[in-house]
Short mmCIF file of C-alpha atoms and ligand atoms in Angstrom, two decimals:
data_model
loop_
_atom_site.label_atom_id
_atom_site.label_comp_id
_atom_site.label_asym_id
_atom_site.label_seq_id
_atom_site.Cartn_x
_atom_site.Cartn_y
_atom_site.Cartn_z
CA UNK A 1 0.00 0.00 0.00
CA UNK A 2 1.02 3.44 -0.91
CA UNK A 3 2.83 5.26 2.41
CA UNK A 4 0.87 8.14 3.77
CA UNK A 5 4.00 10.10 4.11
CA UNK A 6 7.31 9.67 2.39
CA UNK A 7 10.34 11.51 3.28
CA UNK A 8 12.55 11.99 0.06
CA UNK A 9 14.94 14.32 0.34
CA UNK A 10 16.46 16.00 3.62
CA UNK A 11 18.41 19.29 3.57
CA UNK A 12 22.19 18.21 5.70
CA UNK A 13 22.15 22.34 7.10
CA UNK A 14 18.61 22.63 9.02
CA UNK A 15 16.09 20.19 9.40
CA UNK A 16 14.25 20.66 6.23
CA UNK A 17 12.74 17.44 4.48
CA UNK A 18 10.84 17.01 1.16
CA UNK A 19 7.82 14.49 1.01
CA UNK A 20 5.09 13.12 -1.02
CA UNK A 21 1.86 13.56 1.10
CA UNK A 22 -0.53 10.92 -0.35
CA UNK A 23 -4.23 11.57 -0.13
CA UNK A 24 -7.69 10.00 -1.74
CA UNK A 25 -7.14 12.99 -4.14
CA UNK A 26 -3.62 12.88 -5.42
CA UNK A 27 -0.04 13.12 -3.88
CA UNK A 28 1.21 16.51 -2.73
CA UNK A 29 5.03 17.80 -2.96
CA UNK A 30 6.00 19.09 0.59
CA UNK A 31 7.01 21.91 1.83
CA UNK A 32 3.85 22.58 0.30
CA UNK A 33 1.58 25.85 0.65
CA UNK A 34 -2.04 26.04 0.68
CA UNK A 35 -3.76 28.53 -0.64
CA UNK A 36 -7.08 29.77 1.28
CA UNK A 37 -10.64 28.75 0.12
CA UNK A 38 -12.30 29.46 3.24
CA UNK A 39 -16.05 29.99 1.28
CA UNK A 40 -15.14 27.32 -1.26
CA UNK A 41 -13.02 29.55 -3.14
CA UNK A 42 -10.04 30.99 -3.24
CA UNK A 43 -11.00 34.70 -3.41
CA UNK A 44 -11.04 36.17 -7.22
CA UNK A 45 -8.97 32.98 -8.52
CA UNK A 46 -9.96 29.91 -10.60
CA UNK A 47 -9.38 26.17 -10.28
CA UNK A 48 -7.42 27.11 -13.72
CA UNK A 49 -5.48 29.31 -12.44
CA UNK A 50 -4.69 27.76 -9.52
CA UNK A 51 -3.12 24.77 -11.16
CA UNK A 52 -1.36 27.36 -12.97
CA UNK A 53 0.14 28.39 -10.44
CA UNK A 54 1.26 24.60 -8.84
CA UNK A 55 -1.41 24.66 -6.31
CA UNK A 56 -1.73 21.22 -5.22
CA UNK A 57 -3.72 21.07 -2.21
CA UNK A 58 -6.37 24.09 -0.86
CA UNK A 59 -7.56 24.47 2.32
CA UNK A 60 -11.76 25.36 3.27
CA UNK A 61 -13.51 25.32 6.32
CA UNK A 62 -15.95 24.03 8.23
CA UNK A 63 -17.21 26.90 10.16
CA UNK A 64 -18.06 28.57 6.60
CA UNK A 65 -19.00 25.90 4.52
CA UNK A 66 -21.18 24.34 7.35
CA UNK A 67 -23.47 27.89 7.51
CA UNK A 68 -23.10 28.48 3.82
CA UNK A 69 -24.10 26.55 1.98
CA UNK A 70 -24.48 23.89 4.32
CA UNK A 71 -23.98 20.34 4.36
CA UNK A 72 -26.91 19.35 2.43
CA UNK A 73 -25.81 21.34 -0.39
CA UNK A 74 -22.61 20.14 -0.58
CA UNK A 75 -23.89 16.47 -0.37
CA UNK A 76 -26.19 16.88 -3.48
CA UNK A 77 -23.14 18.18 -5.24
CA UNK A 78 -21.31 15.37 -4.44
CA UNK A 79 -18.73 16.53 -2.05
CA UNK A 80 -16.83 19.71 -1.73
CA UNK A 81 -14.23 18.91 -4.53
CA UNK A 82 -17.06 18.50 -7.31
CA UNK A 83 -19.22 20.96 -5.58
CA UNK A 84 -16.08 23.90 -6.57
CA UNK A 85 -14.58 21.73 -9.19
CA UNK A 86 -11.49 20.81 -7.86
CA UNK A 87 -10.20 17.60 -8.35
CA UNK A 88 -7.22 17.64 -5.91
CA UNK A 89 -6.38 17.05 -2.16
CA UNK A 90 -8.34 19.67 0.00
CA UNK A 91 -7.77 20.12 3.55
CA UNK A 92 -10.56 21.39 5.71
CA UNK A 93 -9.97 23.21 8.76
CA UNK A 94 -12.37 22.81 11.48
CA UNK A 95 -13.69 25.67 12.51
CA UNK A 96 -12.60 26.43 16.27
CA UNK A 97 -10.31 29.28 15.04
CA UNK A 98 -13.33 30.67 13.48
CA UNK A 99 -16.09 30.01 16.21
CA UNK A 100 -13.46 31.80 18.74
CA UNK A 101 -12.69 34.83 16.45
CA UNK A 102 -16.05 34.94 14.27
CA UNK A 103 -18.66 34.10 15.83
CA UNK A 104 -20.28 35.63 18.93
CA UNK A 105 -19.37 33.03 21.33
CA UNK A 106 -22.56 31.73 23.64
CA UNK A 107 -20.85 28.47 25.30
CA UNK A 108 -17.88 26.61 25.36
CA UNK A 109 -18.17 23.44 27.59
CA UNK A 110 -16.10 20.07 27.51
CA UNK A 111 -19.15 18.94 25.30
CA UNK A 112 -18.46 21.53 22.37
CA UNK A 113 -19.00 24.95 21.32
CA UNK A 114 -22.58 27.23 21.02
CA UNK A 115 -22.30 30.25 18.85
CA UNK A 116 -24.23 32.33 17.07
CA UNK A 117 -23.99 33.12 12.91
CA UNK A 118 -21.75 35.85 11.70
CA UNK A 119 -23.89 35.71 8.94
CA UNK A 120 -27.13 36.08 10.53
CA UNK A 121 -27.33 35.24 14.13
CA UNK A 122 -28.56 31.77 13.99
CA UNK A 123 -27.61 29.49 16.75
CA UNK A 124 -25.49 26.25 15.81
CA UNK A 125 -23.85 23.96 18.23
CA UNK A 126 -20.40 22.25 17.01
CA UNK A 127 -19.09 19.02 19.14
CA UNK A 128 -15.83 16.89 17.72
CA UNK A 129 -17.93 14.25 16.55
CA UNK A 130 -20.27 16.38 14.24
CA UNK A 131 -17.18 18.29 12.84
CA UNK A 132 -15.16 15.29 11.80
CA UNK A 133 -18.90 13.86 10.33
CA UNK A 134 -19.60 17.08 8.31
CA UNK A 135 -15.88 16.69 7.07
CA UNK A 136 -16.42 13.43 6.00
CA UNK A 137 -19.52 13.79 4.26
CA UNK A 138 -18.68 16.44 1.92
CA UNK A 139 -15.24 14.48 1.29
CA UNK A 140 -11.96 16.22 2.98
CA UNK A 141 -8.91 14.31 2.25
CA UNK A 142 -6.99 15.96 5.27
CA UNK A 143 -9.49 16.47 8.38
CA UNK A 144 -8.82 18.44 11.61
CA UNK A 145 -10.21 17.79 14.90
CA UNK A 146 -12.22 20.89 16.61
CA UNK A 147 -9.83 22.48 18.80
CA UNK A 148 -9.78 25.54 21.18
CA UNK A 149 -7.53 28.19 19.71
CA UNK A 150 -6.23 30.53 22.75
CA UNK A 151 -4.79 34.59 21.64
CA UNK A 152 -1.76 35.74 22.50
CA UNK A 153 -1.11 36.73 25.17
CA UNK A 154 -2.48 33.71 27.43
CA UNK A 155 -2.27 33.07 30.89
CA UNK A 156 -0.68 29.59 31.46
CA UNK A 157 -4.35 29.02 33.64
CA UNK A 158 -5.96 29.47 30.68
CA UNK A 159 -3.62 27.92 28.15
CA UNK A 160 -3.80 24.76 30.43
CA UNK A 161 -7.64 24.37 30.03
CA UNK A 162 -7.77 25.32 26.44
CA UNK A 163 -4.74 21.97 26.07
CA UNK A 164 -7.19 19.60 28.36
CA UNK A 165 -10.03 20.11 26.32
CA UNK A 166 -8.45 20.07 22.84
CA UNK A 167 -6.82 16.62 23.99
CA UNK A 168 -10.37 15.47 25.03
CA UNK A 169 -11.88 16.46 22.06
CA UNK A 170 -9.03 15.09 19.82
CA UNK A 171 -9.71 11.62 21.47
CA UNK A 172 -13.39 11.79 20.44
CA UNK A 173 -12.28 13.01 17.17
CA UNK A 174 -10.21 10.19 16.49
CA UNK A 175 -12.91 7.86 17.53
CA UNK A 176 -15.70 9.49 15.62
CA UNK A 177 -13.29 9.39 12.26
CA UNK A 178 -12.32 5.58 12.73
CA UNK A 179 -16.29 4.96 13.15
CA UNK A 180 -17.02 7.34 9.86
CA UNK A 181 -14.88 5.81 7.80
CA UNK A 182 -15.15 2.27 8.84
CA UNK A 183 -18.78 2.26 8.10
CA UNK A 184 -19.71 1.17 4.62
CA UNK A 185 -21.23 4.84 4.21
CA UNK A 186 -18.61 6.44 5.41
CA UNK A 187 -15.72 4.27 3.31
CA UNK A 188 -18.06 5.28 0.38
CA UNK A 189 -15.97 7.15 -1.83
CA UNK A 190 -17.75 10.19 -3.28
CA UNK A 191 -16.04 10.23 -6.47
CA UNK A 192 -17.50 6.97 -7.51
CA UNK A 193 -20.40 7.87 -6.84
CA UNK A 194 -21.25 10.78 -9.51
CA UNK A 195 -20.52 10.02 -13.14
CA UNK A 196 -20.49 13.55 -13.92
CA UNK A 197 -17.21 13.76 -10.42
CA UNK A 198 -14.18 14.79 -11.95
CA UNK A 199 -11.91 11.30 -11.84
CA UNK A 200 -9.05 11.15 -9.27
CA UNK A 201 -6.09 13.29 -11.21
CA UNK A 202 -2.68 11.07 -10.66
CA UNK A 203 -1.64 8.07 -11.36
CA UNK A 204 0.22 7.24 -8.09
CA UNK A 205 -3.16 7.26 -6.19
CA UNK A 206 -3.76 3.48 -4.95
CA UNK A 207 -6.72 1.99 -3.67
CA UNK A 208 -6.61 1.76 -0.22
CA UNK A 209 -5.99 5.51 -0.05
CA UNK A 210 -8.16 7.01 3.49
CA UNK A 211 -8.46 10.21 4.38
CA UNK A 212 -6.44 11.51 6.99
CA UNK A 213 -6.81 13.16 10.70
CA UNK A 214 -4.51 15.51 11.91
CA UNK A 215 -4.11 16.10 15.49
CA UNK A 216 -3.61 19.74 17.26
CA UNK A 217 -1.11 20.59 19.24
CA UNK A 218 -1.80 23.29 21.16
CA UNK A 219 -0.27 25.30 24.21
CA UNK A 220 0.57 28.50 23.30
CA UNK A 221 3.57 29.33 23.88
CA UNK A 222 4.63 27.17 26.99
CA UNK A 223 7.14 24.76 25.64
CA UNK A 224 6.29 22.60 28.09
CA UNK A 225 2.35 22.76 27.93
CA UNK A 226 3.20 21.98 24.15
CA UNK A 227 5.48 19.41 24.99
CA UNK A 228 2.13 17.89 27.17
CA UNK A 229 -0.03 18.21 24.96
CA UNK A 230 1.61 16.34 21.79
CA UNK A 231 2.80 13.43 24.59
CA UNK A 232 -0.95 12.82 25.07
CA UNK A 233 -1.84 13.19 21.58
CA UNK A 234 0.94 10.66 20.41
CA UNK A 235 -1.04 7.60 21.19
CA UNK A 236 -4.52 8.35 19.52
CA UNK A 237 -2.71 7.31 16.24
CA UNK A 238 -3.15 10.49 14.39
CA UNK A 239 -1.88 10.63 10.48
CA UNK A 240 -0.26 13.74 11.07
CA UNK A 241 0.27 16.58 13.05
CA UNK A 242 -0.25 20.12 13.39
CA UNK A 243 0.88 23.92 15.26
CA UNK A 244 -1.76 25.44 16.55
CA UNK A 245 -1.84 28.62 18.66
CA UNK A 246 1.27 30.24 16.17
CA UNK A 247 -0.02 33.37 14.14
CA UNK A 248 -2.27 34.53 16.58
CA UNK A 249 -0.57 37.89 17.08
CA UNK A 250 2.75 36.72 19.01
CA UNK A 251 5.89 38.62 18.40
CA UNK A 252 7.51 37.01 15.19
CA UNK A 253 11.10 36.76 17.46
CA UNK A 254 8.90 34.24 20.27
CA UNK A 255 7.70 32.20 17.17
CA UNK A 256 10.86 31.15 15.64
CA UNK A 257 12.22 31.25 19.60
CA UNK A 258 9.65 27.85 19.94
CA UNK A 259 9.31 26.69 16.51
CA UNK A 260 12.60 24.66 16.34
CA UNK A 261 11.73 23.01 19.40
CA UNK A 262 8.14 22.30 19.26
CA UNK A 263 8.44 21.15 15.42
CA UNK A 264 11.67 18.90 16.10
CA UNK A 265 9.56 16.86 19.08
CA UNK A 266 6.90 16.09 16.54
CA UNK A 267 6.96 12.34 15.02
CA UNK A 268 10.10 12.51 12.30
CA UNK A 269 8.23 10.41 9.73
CA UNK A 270 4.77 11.97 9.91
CA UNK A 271 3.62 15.09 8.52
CA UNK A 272 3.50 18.52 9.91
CA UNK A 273 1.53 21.27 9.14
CA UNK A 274 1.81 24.88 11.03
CA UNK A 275 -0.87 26.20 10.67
CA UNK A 276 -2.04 29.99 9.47
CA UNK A 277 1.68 31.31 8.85
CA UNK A 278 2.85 32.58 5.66
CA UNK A 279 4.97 35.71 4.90
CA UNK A 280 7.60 34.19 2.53
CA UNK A 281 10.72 34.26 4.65
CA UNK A 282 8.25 32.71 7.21
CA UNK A 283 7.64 29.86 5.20
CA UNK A 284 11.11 29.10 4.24
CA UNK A 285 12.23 29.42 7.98
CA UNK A 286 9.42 27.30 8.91
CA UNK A 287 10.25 24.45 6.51
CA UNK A 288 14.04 24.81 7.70
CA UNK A 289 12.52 23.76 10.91
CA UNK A 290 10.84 20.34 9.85
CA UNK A 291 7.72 22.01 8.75
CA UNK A 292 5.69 20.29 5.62
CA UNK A 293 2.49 22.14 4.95
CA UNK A 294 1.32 25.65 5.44
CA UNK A 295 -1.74 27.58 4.89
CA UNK A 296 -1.96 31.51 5.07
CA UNK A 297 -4.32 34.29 3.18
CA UNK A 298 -1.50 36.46 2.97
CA UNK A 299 -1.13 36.03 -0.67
CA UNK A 300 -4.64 36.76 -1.52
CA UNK A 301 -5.84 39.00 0.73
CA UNK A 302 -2.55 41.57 0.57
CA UNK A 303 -2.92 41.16 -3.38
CA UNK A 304 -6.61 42.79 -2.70
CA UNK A 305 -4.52 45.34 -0.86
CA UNK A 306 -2.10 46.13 -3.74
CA UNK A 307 0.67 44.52 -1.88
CA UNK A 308 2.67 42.28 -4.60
CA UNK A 309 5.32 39.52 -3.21
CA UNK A 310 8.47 39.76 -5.69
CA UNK A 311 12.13 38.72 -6.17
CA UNK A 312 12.42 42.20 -5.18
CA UNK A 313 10.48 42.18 -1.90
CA UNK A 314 7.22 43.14 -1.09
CA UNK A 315 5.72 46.35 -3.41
CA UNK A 316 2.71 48.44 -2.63
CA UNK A 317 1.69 49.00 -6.02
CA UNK A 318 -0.81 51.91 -4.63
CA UNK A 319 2.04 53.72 -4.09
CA UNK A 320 2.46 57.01 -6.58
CA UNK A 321 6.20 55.93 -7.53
CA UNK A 322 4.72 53.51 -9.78
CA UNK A 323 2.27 55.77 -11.45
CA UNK A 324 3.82 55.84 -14.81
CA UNK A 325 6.21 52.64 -13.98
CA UNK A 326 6.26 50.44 -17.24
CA UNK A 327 7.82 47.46 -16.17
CA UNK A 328 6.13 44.52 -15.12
CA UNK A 329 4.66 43.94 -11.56
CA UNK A 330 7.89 41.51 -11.19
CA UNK A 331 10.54 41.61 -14.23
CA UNK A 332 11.74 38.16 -12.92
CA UNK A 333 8.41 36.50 -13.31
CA UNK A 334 6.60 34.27 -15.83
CA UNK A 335 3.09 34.76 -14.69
CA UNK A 336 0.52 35.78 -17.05
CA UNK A 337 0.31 38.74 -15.13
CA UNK A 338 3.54 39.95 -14.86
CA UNK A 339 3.86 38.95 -19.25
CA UNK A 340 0.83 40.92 -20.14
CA UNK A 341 0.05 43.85 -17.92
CA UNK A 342 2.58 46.95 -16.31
CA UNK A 343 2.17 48.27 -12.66
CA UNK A 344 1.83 51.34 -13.74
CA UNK A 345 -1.76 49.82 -15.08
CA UNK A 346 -2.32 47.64 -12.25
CA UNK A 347 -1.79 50.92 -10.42
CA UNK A 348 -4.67 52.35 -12.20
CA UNK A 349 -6.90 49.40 -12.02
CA UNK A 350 -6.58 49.42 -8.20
CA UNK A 351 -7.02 53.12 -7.55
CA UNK A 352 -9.99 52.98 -9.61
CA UNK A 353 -11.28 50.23 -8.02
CA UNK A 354 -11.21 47.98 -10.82
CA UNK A 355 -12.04 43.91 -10.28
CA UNK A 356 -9.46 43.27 -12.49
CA UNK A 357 -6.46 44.65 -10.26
CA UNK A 358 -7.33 42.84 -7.21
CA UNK A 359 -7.03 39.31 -9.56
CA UNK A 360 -3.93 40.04 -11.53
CA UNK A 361 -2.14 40.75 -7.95
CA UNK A 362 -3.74 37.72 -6.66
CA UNK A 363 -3.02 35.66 -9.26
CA UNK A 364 0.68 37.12 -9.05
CA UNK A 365 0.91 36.70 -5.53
CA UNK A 366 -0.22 32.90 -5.51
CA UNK A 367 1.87 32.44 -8.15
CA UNK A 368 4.77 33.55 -6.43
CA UNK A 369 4.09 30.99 -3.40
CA UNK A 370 4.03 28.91 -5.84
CA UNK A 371 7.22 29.24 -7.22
CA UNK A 372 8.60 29.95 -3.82
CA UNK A 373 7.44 26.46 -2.46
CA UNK A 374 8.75 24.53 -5.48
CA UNK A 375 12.48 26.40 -4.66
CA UNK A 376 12.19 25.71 -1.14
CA UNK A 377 11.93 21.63 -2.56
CA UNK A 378 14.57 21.97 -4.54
CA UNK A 379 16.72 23.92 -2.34
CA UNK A 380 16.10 20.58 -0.13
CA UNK A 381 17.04 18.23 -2.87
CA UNK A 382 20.17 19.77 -4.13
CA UNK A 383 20.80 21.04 -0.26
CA UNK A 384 20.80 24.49 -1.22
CA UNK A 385 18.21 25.77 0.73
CA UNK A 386 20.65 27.88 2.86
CA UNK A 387 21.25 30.72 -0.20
CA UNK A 388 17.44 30.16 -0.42
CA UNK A 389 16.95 31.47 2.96
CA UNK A 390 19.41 34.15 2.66
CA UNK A 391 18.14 35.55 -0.20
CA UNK A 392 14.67 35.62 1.05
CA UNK A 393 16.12 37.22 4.84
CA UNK A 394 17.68 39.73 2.43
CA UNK A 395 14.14 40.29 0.50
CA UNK A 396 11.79 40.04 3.24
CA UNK A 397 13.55 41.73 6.80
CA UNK A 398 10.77 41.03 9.17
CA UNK A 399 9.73 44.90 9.96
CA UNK A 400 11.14 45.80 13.42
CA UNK A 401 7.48 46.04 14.83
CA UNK A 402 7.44 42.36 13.83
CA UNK A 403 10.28 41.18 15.32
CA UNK A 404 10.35 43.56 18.64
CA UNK A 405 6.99 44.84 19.49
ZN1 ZN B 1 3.87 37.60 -11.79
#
């Protein structure tokens, strides 16, 4: 049977590693970076252009997708990935980051979460078990257990019970995801089961290929409280794990202070996946720490800004020095973007509010993280990933704010 995770390469100056991540929907390259599809789309682009771009794996959500449009919706579509035509691996987040920084927050209680609708105040009530069943049914490859996401700063008191309960819940998780797909319903693949389902995309996929559960470490940034937590996840037999708690507004310095650390304790030969990071020197520092996936909206939502990620650092293409500026958004890129279009236009197109702006910087943008991701494997398997990381620390100086707020 195909291996769920398969080191290939490792990188002899840091701890980097490149991997094949096998899922029911394809095999993904790691260090891999997920774009964000939190409503079922990744904002202004298309499945096209994604793939364009050597996307291989998107995250969505439950907490969205679960409101709008719903899981009956999504089941008469035939599962997420025919539902937004997308016929590769999708990981679904579950929703506690949301419910604790969306919603309006009624109850939390060892039993799950009450909240009410961003969208229109409607009360819904989320428990483990339900979460990893919705996931299931509209046909995640990568699942993730509900968790409770703490801010920064947290009192240890608080970061304590936020760990017990995410451990509780991940058990139930675990045991509601071996039930769902152990069931003949739940085994049911949903690609065989609509003719008109895009077919599985690469050859390499095997029968035999389940999705996978992640498990959560939390405990924000108490080494030890981390180190807890992942002991106690360990033996629930998750697929993979990931970082939770990073990217929730901690100095940048205190991150990459506990990242070595809490990545290098995580099981060698499974995946991890930190989750919601993703300025580009980020990611490359990240992966230089063990780290295999990533997922951030940094791409999209800065492009919406005007903020373009180059080989020549970041650009704010608002900005009146490139009013009559005919060069490309990025001279050394190959994007359709950056071939057909000048910033001095893109320039135009944003101050005038034009559609058209905020998708030719996305596109750019994802593009970019594209690129950056496939360097960051080959800088692995040639071990060059050092002038990789130097060149990016030259491009992309965390801001001093960052680093030393
Ligand atoms: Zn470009």
């Amino acid at each position: 049977m195909t291996p769920v995770f398969e080191i290939t390469a490792r990188d002899s100056q840091s701890q980097a590693r490149a991997g094949k991540l096998t899922t029911p929907h394809g095999v993904v390259n790691t260090p891999a970076f997920m774009p964000v599809g939190t409503q079922g789309t990744v904002k202004t682009l298309s499945i096209e252009e994604l793939k364009a771009c050597g996307i291989e794996i998107l995250l969505s959500n439950v907490y969205h997708l679960s409101l709008r449009p719903g899981q009956k919706v999504l089941e008469a579509a035939g599962g997420l990935h025919c539902f937004m035509a997308w016929e590769g691996p999708i990981l679904t987040d579950s929703g506690g980051f949301q419910v604790f920084s969306l919603a309006s927050l009624r109850t939390i209680n060892d039993e799950g979460v009450i909240f009410s609708s961003h969208l229109d105040g409607a009360v819904h009530r989320l428990t483990p078990e339900k979460v990893i069943e919705f996931q299931r049914a509209i046909g995640s490859d990568i699942l993730m257990p509900l968790d409770e996401c703490v801010r920064y700063p947290c009192e240890r008191p608080e970061a304590e019970r936020a760990v017990a309960r995410t451990t509780g819940w991940a058990k139930r998780s675990r045991e509601s995801f071996m039930k769902v797909i152990s069931s003949p319903e739940g085994a049911r693949d949903p690609l065989r089961d609509f003719s008109a389902a895009p077919r599985p995309r690469n050859d390499e996929m095997k029968d035999g290929v389940r999705p996978l559960l992640f498990g959560i470490v939390q405990g924000a940034t108490y080494p030890d409280l981390r180190q807890e937590a992942l002991e106690r996840l360990l033996p629930m037999g998750f697929d993979g794990f990931a970082l939770g708690g990073f990217s929730v507004g901690e100095p940048r310095g205190l991150l990459f202070e506990l990242l070595p650390e809490t990545a290098s304790r995580l099981p060698a030969e499974k995946p991890r996946y930190l989750m919601g990071m993703g300025e580009p020197l980020d990611l490359v520092e990240a992966a230089a720490c063990g780290v295999d996936l990533f997922d951030c909206v940094i791409p999209t939502r800065h492009g919406r800004n005007g903020l373009a990620y180059t080989w020549e650092g970041r650009l704010n293409l608002r900005h009146a020095a490139f009013e009559t500026d005919p060069k490309p958004v990025d001279p050394a890129c190959e994007c359709w973007a950056c071939r057909t279009y000048s910033r001095m236009y893109i320039r135009h197109l944003l101050k005038s509010d034009e559609m058209l702006g905020l998708r030719l910087l996305s596109f750019h943008n994802v593009w970019f993280y594209g690129r950056l991701m496939a360097m960051i494997r080959l800088g692995v398997t040639r071990n060059q990933l050092t002038g990789l990381r130097e060149r990016l620390a030259n491009l992309y100086q965390p801001r001093l704010e960052e680093a030393f707020p």
